[in-house]
Amino acid sequence: MIFISGGLLGLSAFAVPHIVAHTEMGRQVPEANVSYYQQHTGTPAVQLASGQIPVLKIEAEAPVSTIQTYLERTVTEEEIKESNAYAEKLRYMDHEIFTREMTEQESKRRLILDDQYRFDGLRPKQKLPMKAGNYEFYLDRSKATYVLPKRALTDEELLQFIDWTYRFNYVLGLSYVKPQPDQKDISEAEALGKARESVTRLFNVDLSKMEFTAFYTKMGLEKKGQWLVSIHPYREGTLQAQGKPYFSYNVFVDPLNGTVLDTTIVERSYKRTPITAEMDGRIRQDSSWLQAARTIVADKQGDTREIIGTTIIKDSIYDKRGVVAVLVKLKDGSSYTAELRYPEKKLRCLIYTPASPASKS
């Protein structure tokens, strides 16, 4: 038996749409451990990762998902009742069971079929069976177990799984109370605009053929609002399945004032180079890392406030990820953290931390 929490290969069967997406994108940034400081002059070239891979071109108009209308029309009251009962069962089981893992080829076909399901209206001929019978692939809801045949799944069976997942998530979404921006918060359109401006400015990329999705969330004990904007190619699953390189972007925006707090490029095909102790020593003697961060803040971000210091953040997590994180301190108490890929100095992420009220006084 294989126990997989929540779903199979990235398709969560027990998650309201977008909640999982936000959880995966959210992260904690280690606090700076100041261990090196130096002032520098000169302007080294800063590589922009987006310049290496062309934007996905779409011949006609951008594709439009057909899922919502389809689900609204076809999900029955009986299906809603049964899906809610299954969700309640999973609440106490914590996970579903799969009798085997999908193969790599099944996974790739599933990604392509998922795109066709979303944009082309491709549907299975039948629904996924919910109990044992005269078929080899089914969900035994009484045991929360997906029974997979020893042979490879057919496209029809993969479509049945995809269809069931979307239908189940749709039912869960009917009772999910989506957080809404407060009256004082900026609108979704404004958040999308801020995200577009930030990505274009930092990575010099054409976003005209990219799909934008905005999530408003309230995080932490204080339930602080935040906009998260995801920017990615249409038919991303197909690109991933075919092994084609592509970029996507995640942007966090403060809903109160529209300040962009975090702009990150996601590059699935990038091969990390973990930083060893020997490499770390050389990096700390190489002032170009600090100057590259200053250049990004001053020239790419366009922040005209005075920079009073730059330091490399020492953290084993960064070393494992092959990232050199540079803290750029501004005179007014605010700061940026520029995460640079090793060894290319490609910008991965720019995080902004506003000045605390105490530092402003």
Short mmCIF file of C-alpha atoms in Angstrom, two decimals:
data_model
loop_
_atom_site.label_atom_id
_atom_site.label_comp_id
_atom_site.label_asym_id
_atom_site.label_seq_id
_atom_site.Cartn_x
_atom_site.Cartn_y
_atom_site.Cartn_z
CA MET A 1 0.00 0.00 0.00
CA ILE A 2 1.16 3.54 -0.74
CA PHE A 3 -0.06 6.31 1.51
CA ILE A 4 -0.18 9.73 -0.12
CA SER A 5 -1.51 12.64 1.84
CA GLY A 6 -4.16 14.65 0.07
CA GLY A 7 -3.87 13.32 -3.45
CA LEU A 8 -1.77 11.79 -6.18
CA LEU A 9 1.19 13.46 -7.87
CA GLY A 10 0.25 17.06 -7.23
CA LEU A 11 -3.48 16.66 -7.87
CA SER A 12 -4.92 17.05 -4.41
CA ALA A 13 -8.23 15.27 -4.06
CA PHE A 14 -8.88 16.86 -0.70
CA ALA A 15 -8.18 20.54 -1.15
CA VAL A 16 -10.33 23.50 -2.02
CA PRO A 17 -8.88 24.94 -5.25
CA HIS A 18 -6.14 27.55 -4.72
CA ILE A 19 -5.59 26.75 -1.02
CA VAL A 20 -2.88 24.23 -1.89
CA ALA A 21 -1.44 26.60 -4.46
CA HIS A 22 -1.05 29.29 -1.84
CA THR A 23 0.47 26.89 0.70
CA GLU A 24 3.11 25.74 -1.78
CA MET A 25 4.02 29.29 -2.75
CA GLY A 26 4.13 30.62 0.78
CA ARG A 27 7.40 30.27 2.62
CA GLN A 28 9.42 31.60 5.53
CA VAL A 29 12.52 33.65 4.86
CA PRO A 30 15.36 33.07 7.33
CA GLU A 31 16.39 36.09 9.35
CA ALA A 32 19.65 37.74 8.40
CA ASN A 33 22.73 36.63 10.26
CA VAL A 34 25.06 39.50 9.48
CA SER A 35 28.55 38.09 8.99
CA TYR A 36 30.13 40.26 6.33
CA TYR A 37 29.92 43.94 5.40
CA GLN A 38 31.71 46.11 2.87
CA GLN A 39 30.99 49.16 0.72
CA HIS A 40 31.59 48.80 -3.01
CA THR A 41 31.69 50.72 -6.22
CA GLY A 42 31.26 49.68 -9.83
CA THR A 43 28.30 48.07 -11.63
CA PRO A 44 28.73 44.39 -12.59
CA ALA A 45 26.40 42.87 -15.14
CA VAL A 46 23.32 41.30 -13.56
CA GLN A 47 21.94 38.32 -15.46
CA LEU A 48 18.20 38.12 -15.97
CA ALA A 49 17.07 34.51 -16.10
CA SER A 50 14.03 35.36 -18.19
CA GLY A 51 16.18 36.48 -21.06
CA GLN A 52 17.35 32.95 -21.76
CA ILE A 53 14.03 31.29 -22.56
CA PRO A 54 11.44 32.67 -24.98
CA VAL A 55 7.92 33.31 -23.75
CA LEU A 56 5.43 30.66 -24.80
CA LYS A 57 3.74 31.87 -27.97
CA ILE A 58 0.06 31.28 -28.56
CA GLU A 59 -1.15 31.51 -32.13
CA ALA A 60 -4.68 32.65 -31.38
CA GLU A 61 -6.35 34.23 -28.38
CA ALA A 62 -5.32 33.05 -24.93
CA PRO A 63 -7.16 29.83 -24.03
CA VAL A 64 -10.08 30.03 -21.65
CA SER A 65 -10.88 27.35 -19.10
CA THR A 66 -14.18 25.59 -19.69
CA ILE A 67 -14.30 23.86 -16.31
CA GLN A 68 -16.48 26.14 -14.19
CA THR A 69 -19.42 26.16 -16.58
CA TYR A 70 -19.13 22.41 -17.10
CA LEU A 71 -19.14 21.66 -13.37
CA GLU A 72 -22.01 24.01 -12.62
CA ARG A 73 -24.06 22.25 -15.29
CA THR A 74 -23.20 18.62 -14.53
CA VAL A 75 -22.56 18.19 -10.79
CA THR A 76 -25.80 16.85 -9.29
CA GLU A 77 -27.28 17.28 -5.82
CA GLU A 78 -26.71 13.59 -5.17
CA GLU A 79 -23.04 13.96 -6.14
CA ILE A 80 -22.71 16.94 -3.80
CA LYS A 81 -24.18 14.90 -0.95
CA GLU A 82 -21.89 11.92 -1.60
CA SER A 83 -18.79 14.08 -2.02
CA ASN A 84 -19.44 15.92 1.23
CA ALA A 85 -19.85 12.60 3.03
CA TYR A 86 -16.54 11.42 1.57
CA ALA A 87 -14.85 14.65 2.62
CA GLU A 88 -16.08 14.10 6.16
CA LYS A 89 -14.64 10.58 6.08
CA LEU A 90 -11.26 11.90 4.93
CA ARG A 91 -11.28 14.44 7.74
CA TYR A 92 -10.80 11.60 10.20
CA MET A 93 -8.51 9.48 8.00
CA ASP A 94 -6.10 12.34 7.13
CA HIS A 95 -5.03 10.73 3.87
CA GLU A 96 -6.08 8.58 0.95
CA ILE A 97 -4.40 5.34 -0.10
CA PHE A 98 -3.12 4.38 -3.55
CA THR A 99 -2.26 0.77 -4.33
CA ARG A 100 0.71 1.87 -6.42
CA GLU A 101 2.44 5.02 -7.60
CA MET A 102 1.86 6.40 -11.06
CA THR A 103 4.76 5.81 -13.42
CA GLU A 104 6.65 8.75 -14.89
CA GLN A 105 4.92 8.23 -18.24
CA GLU A 106 1.48 8.13 -16.60
CA SER A 107 2.34 11.33 -14.77
CA LYS A 108 3.33 13.09 -17.98
CA ARG A 109 0.21 11.96 -19.80
CA ARG A 110 -1.90 13.10 -16.87
CA LEU A 111 -0.39 16.60 -17.06
CA ILE A 112 -1.14 16.89 -20.78
CA LEU A 113 -4.67 15.51 -20.37
CA ASP A 114 -5.28 17.94 -17.50
CA ASP A 115 -4.51 20.87 -19.82
CA GLN A 116 -6.82 19.42 -22.45
CA TYR A 117 -9.50 18.99 -19.80
CA ARG A 118 -9.12 22.61 -18.70
CA PHE A 119 -8.89 24.35 -22.06
CA ASP A 120 -10.17 22.01 -24.79
CA GLY A 121 -13.23 20.51 -23.14
CA LEU A 122 -11.84 16.96 -23.22
CA ARG A 123 -13.96 14.78 -20.91
CA PRO A 124 -13.97 11.09 -19.94
CA LYS A 125 -16.65 8.87 -21.43
CA GLN A 126 -17.61 7.68 -17.95
CA LYS A 127 -17.11 8.83 -14.38
CA LEU A 128 -14.54 7.21 -12.11
CA PRO A 129 -16.18 4.19 -10.40
CA MET A 130 -16.53 4.56 -6.64
CA LYS A 131 -16.53 0.89 -5.66
CA ALA A 132 -15.20 -2.45 -6.86
CA GLY A 133 -16.82 -3.91 -9.95
CA ASN A 134 -16.13 -4.93 -13.51
CA TYR A 135 -13.26 -2.45 -13.98
CA GLU A 136 -9.60 -2.30 -13.03
CA PHE A 137 -9.29 1.33 -11.88
CA TYR A 138 -11.63 2.75 -9.28
CA LEU A 139 -11.88 4.61 -5.98
CA ASP A 140 -13.14 2.49 -3.12
CA ARG A 141 -14.73 5.31 -1.13
CA SER A 142 -15.53 2.99 1.78
CA LYS A 143 -11.76 2.58 2.32
CA ALA A 144 -10.57 5.87 0.77
CA THR A 145 -8.42 3.76 -1.53
CA TYR A 146 -7.59 4.26 -5.21
CA VAL A 147 -7.14 0.83 -6.78
CA LEU A 148 -4.82 1.02 -9.79
CA PRO A 149 -4.19 -1.84 -12.25
CA LYS A 150 -0.71 -3.32 -12.59
CA ARG A 151 -0.74 -2.28 -16.24
CA ALA A 152 -0.43 1.36 -17.36
CA LEU A 153 -3.51 3.52 -16.95
CA THR A 154 -5.30 4.39 -20.18
CA ASP A 155 -6.02 7.99 -21.19
CA GLU A 156 -9.68 7.37 -20.38
CA GLU A 157 -8.79 6.22 -16.85
CA LEU A 158 -6.51 9.21 -16.30
CA LEU A 159 -9.30 11.49 -17.51
CA GLN A 160 -11.68 9.83 -15.05
CA PHE A 161 -9.24 10.59 -12.23
CA ILE A 162 -8.80 14.20 -13.38
CA ASP A 163 -12.55 14.67 -13.74
CA TRP A 164 -13.26 13.23 -10.28
CA THR A 165 -10.64 15.48 -8.69
CA TYR A 166 -12.07 18.64 -10.23
CA ARG A 167 -15.63 17.61 -9.37
CA PHE A 168 -14.70 16.82 -5.77
CA ASN A 169 -12.82 20.09 -5.32
CA TYR A 170 -15.74 21.94 -6.87
CA VAL A 171 -18.09 20.48 -4.25
CA LEU A 172 -15.70 21.41 -1.44
CA GLY A 173 -15.52 24.90 -2.84
CA LEU A 174 -19.28 25.34 -2.56
CA SER A 175 -19.00 25.47 1.24
CA TYR A 176 -15.64 27.25 1.37
CA VAL A 177 -15.89 30.87 2.48
CA LYS A 178 -13.37 32.70 0.36
CA PRO A 179 -11.59 35.57 2.14
CA GLN A 180 -12.54 38.93 0.70
CA PRO A 181 -10.50 42.14 0.62
CA ASP A 182 -11.49 44.74 3.17
CA GLN A 183 -12.84 48.06 1.99
CA LYS A 184 -9.47 49.70 2.63
CA ASP A 185 -7.60 47.08 0.59
CA ILE A 186 -6.60 47.48 -3.03
CA SER A 187 -8.68 45.63 -5.62
CA GLU A 188 -7.74 42.45 -7.47
CA ALA A 189 -7.16 44.46 -10.65
CA GLU A 190 -4.75 46.75 -8.81
CA ALA A 191 -2.90 43.76 -7.32
CA LEU A 192 -2.57 42.20 -10.77
CA GLY A 193 -1.20 45.47 -12.12
CA LYS A 194 1.37 45.75 -9.32
CA ALA A 195 2.51 42.18 -9.95
CA ARG A 196 2.82 42.74 -13.68
CA GLU A 197 4.88 45.89 -13.17
CA SER A 198 7.21 44.20 -10.69
CA VAL A 199 7.94 41.12 -12.80
CA THR A 200 8.41 43.20 -15.97
CA ARG A 201 10.73 45.61 -14.19
CA LEU A 202 12.92 43.00 -12.47
CA PHE A 203 13.07 40.32 -15.16
CA ASN A 204 12.48 42.28 -18.36
CA VAL A 205 10.00 39.69 -19.62
CA ASP A 206 6.97 39.87 -21.91
CA LEU A 207 3.91 38.73 -19.96
CA SER A 208 1.34 39.24 -22.71
CA LYS A 209 0.90 35.49 -23.25
CA MET A 210 0.93 34.45 -19.61
CA GLU A 211 -1.96 33.43 -17.36
CA PHE A 212 -2.55 35.55 -14.23
CA THR A 213 -4.29 34.26 -11.12
CA ALA A 214 -4.83 36.33 -7.96
CA PHE A 215 -5.59 34.95 -4.49
CA TYR A 216 -6.56 37.08 -1.52
CA THR A 217 -5.65 35.43 1.77
CA LYS A 218 -5.62 36.25 5.46
CA MET A 219 -2.60 34.73 7.13
CA GLY A 220 -1.35 34.14 10.64
CA LEU A 221 -2.95 34.76 13.99
CA GLU A 222 -3.48 38.39 13.10
CA LYS A 223 -5.33 37.35 9.92
CA LYS A 224 -3.35 39.89 7.97
CA GLY A 225 -4.55 40.27 4.40
CA GLN A 226 -2.28 39.63 1.45
CA TRP A 227 -2.58 39.36 -2.32
CA LEU A 228 -0.72 36.53 -4.01
CA VAL A 229 -0.48 36.72 -7.79
CA SER A 230 0.64 33.67 -9.76
CA ILE A 231 1.86 34.24 -13.33
CA HIS A 232 2.53 31.19 -15.47
CA PRO A 233 2.32 29.95 -19.07
CA TYR A 234 -0.92 28.58 -20.41
CA ARG A 235 -0.80 24.78 -20.69
CA GLU A 236 1.95 24.67 -18.10
CA GLY A 237 1.35 20.97 -17.51
CA THR A 238 2.05 20.18 -21.15
CA LEU A 239 5.33 22.12 -21.05
CA GLN A 240 6.32 20.26 -17.89
CA ALA A 241 5.41 16.86 -19.35
CA GLN A 242 7.37 17.55 -22.52
CA GLY A 243 10.41 18.65 -20.55
CA LYS A 244 10.40 22.12 -22.09
CA PRO A 245 11.98 24.90 -20.01
CA TYR A 246 9.70 27.71 -18.89
CA PHE A 247 9.36 30.33 -16.18
CA SER A 248 6.55 31.27 -13.86
CA TYR A 249 6.38 34.01 -11.23
CA ASN A 250 4.87 34.51 -7.78
CA VAL A 251 4.27 37.98 -6.38
CA PHE A 252 3.07 38.95 -2.90
CA VAL A 253 1.42 42.38 -2.62
CA ASP A 254 0.46 44.30 0.53
CA PRO A 255 -3.28 44.96 0.11
CA LEU A 256 -3.25 48.14 2.18
CA ASN A 257 -0.79 50.19 0.17
CA GLY A 258 -0.03 48.09 -2.89
CA THR A 259 3.63 47.59 -1.93
CA VAL A 260 5.17 44.55 -3.60
CA LEU A 261 6.73 42.47 -0.83
CA ASP A 262 8.10 39.50 -2.76
CA THR A 263 8.74 38.83 -6.44
CA THR A 264 10.03 35.34 -7.22
CA ILE A 265 10.86 33.58 -10.47
CA VAL A 266 10.19 29.83 -10.56
CA GLU A 267 12.41 27.84 -12.90
CA ARG A 268 11.64 24.12 -12.69
CA SER A 269 14.43 23.09 -15.04
CA TYR A 270 17.15 24.95 -13.16
CA LYS A 271 19.91 22.71 -11.80
CA ARG A 272 21.00 23.90 -8.38
CA THR A 273 24.62 24.05 -7.32
CA PRO A 274 24.79 23.62 -3.54
CA ILE A 275 27.31 25.91 -1.90
CA THR A 276 30.11 24.16 -0.03
CA ALA A 277 32.17 25.65 2.78
CA GLU A 278 35.00 26.29 0.33
CA MET A 279 32.67 28.05 -2.11
CA ASP A 280 31.19 30.07 0.73
CA GLY A 281 34.62 31.35 1.67
CA ARG A 282 35.30 32.50 -1.89
CA ILE A 283 31.88 34.16 -2.15
CA ARG A 284 32.52 36.22 0.96
CA GLN A 285 35.76 37.51 -0.55
CA ASP A 286 34.03 38.42 -3.82
CA SER A 287 32.51 41.89 -3.61
CA SER A 288 30.63 41.46 -6.91
CA TRP A 289 27.82 39.59 -5.11
CA LEU A 290 27.12 42.61 -2.93
CA GLN A 291 27.36 45.00 -5.83
CA ALA A 292 25.03 42.85 -7.93
CA ALA A 293 22.39 43.14 -5.19
CA ARG A 294 22.87 46.91 -4.99
CA THR A 295 22.50 47.14 -8.77
CA ILE A 296 19.25 45.19 -8.69
CA VAL A 297 17.77 47.43 -5.99
CA ALA A 298 18.94 50.72 -7.48
CA ASP A 299 18.77 50.06 -11.23
CA LYS A 300 16.23 47.28 -11.76
CA GLN A 301 13.90 48.02 -8.84
CA GLY A 302 14.50 51.73 -9.29
CA ASP A 303 14.62 52.49 -5.57
CA THR A 304 16.30 55.89 -5.13
CA ARG A 305 16.62 55.76 -1.34
CA GLU A 306 20.12 55.73 0.09
CA ILE A 307 21.71 52.32 0.63
CA ILE A 308 23.69 52.26 3.88
CA GLY A 309 24.92 48.67 3.87
CA THR A 310 25.00 45.27 2.16
CA THR A 311 25.66 41.96 3.88
CA ILE A 312 25.55 38.31 2.85
CA ILE A 313 23.02 36.33 4.87
CA LYS A 314 24.53 33.15 6.28
CA ASP A 315 22.05 30.28 6.39
CA SER A 316 22.48 26.57 5.63
CA ILE A 317 19.13 26.52 3.81
CA TYR A 318 20.45 29.00 1.27
CA ASP A 319 23.63 26.95 0.87
CA LYS A 320 21.66 23.77 0.12
CA ARG A 321 19.54 25.62 -2.43
CA GLY A 322 22.55 27.16 -4.15
CA VAL A 323 21.49 30.70 -3.35
CA VAL A 324 23.52 33.69 -2.17
CA ALA A 325 21.15 35.96 -0.26
CA VAL A 326 22.25 39.57 0.14
CA LEU A 327 20.61 41.94 2.61
CA VAL A 328 20.48 45.51 1.29
CA LYS A 329 19.77 48.02 4.06
CA LEU A 330 18.26 51.42 3.31
CA LYS A 331 18.74 54.59 5.36
CA ASP A 332 15.07 54.81 6.39
CA GLY A 333 15.18 51.39 8.10
CA SER A 334 13.64 49.33 5.31
CA SER A 335 15.56 46.65 3.44
CA TYR A 336 15.63 44.24 0.52
CA THR A 337 16.80 40.65 0.40
CA ALA A 338 18.09 39.75 -3.06
CA GLU A 339 18.44 36.01 -3.61
CA LEU A 340 21.02 35.33 -6.32
CA ARG A 341 21.64 31.96 -7.96
CA TYR A 342 25.13 30.52 -7.60
CA PRO A 343 27.32 30.78 -9.61
CA GLU A 344 25.56 32.91 -12.26
CA LYS A 345 24.28 35.73 -10.01
CA LYS A 346 20.85 35.34 -11.62
CA LEU A 347 18.12 36.98 -9.58
CA ARG A 348 15.77 34.40 -8.12
CA CYS A 349 13.80 36.53 -5.69
CA LEU A 350 13.60 40.08 -4.36
CA ILE A 351 11.97 40.49 -0.95
CA TYR A 352 11.10 43.87 0.51
CA THR A 353 10.81 44.50 4.25
CA PRO A 354 9.30 47.88 5.13
CA ALA A 355 10.79 49.90 7.98
CA SER A 356 9.26 49.15 11.36
CA PRO A 357 7.34 51.96 13.10
CA ALA A 358 10.11 52.17 15.69
CA SER A 359 12.78 52.79 13.06
CA LYS A 360 10.72 55.56 11.49
CA SER A 361 10.32 57.50 14.72
#
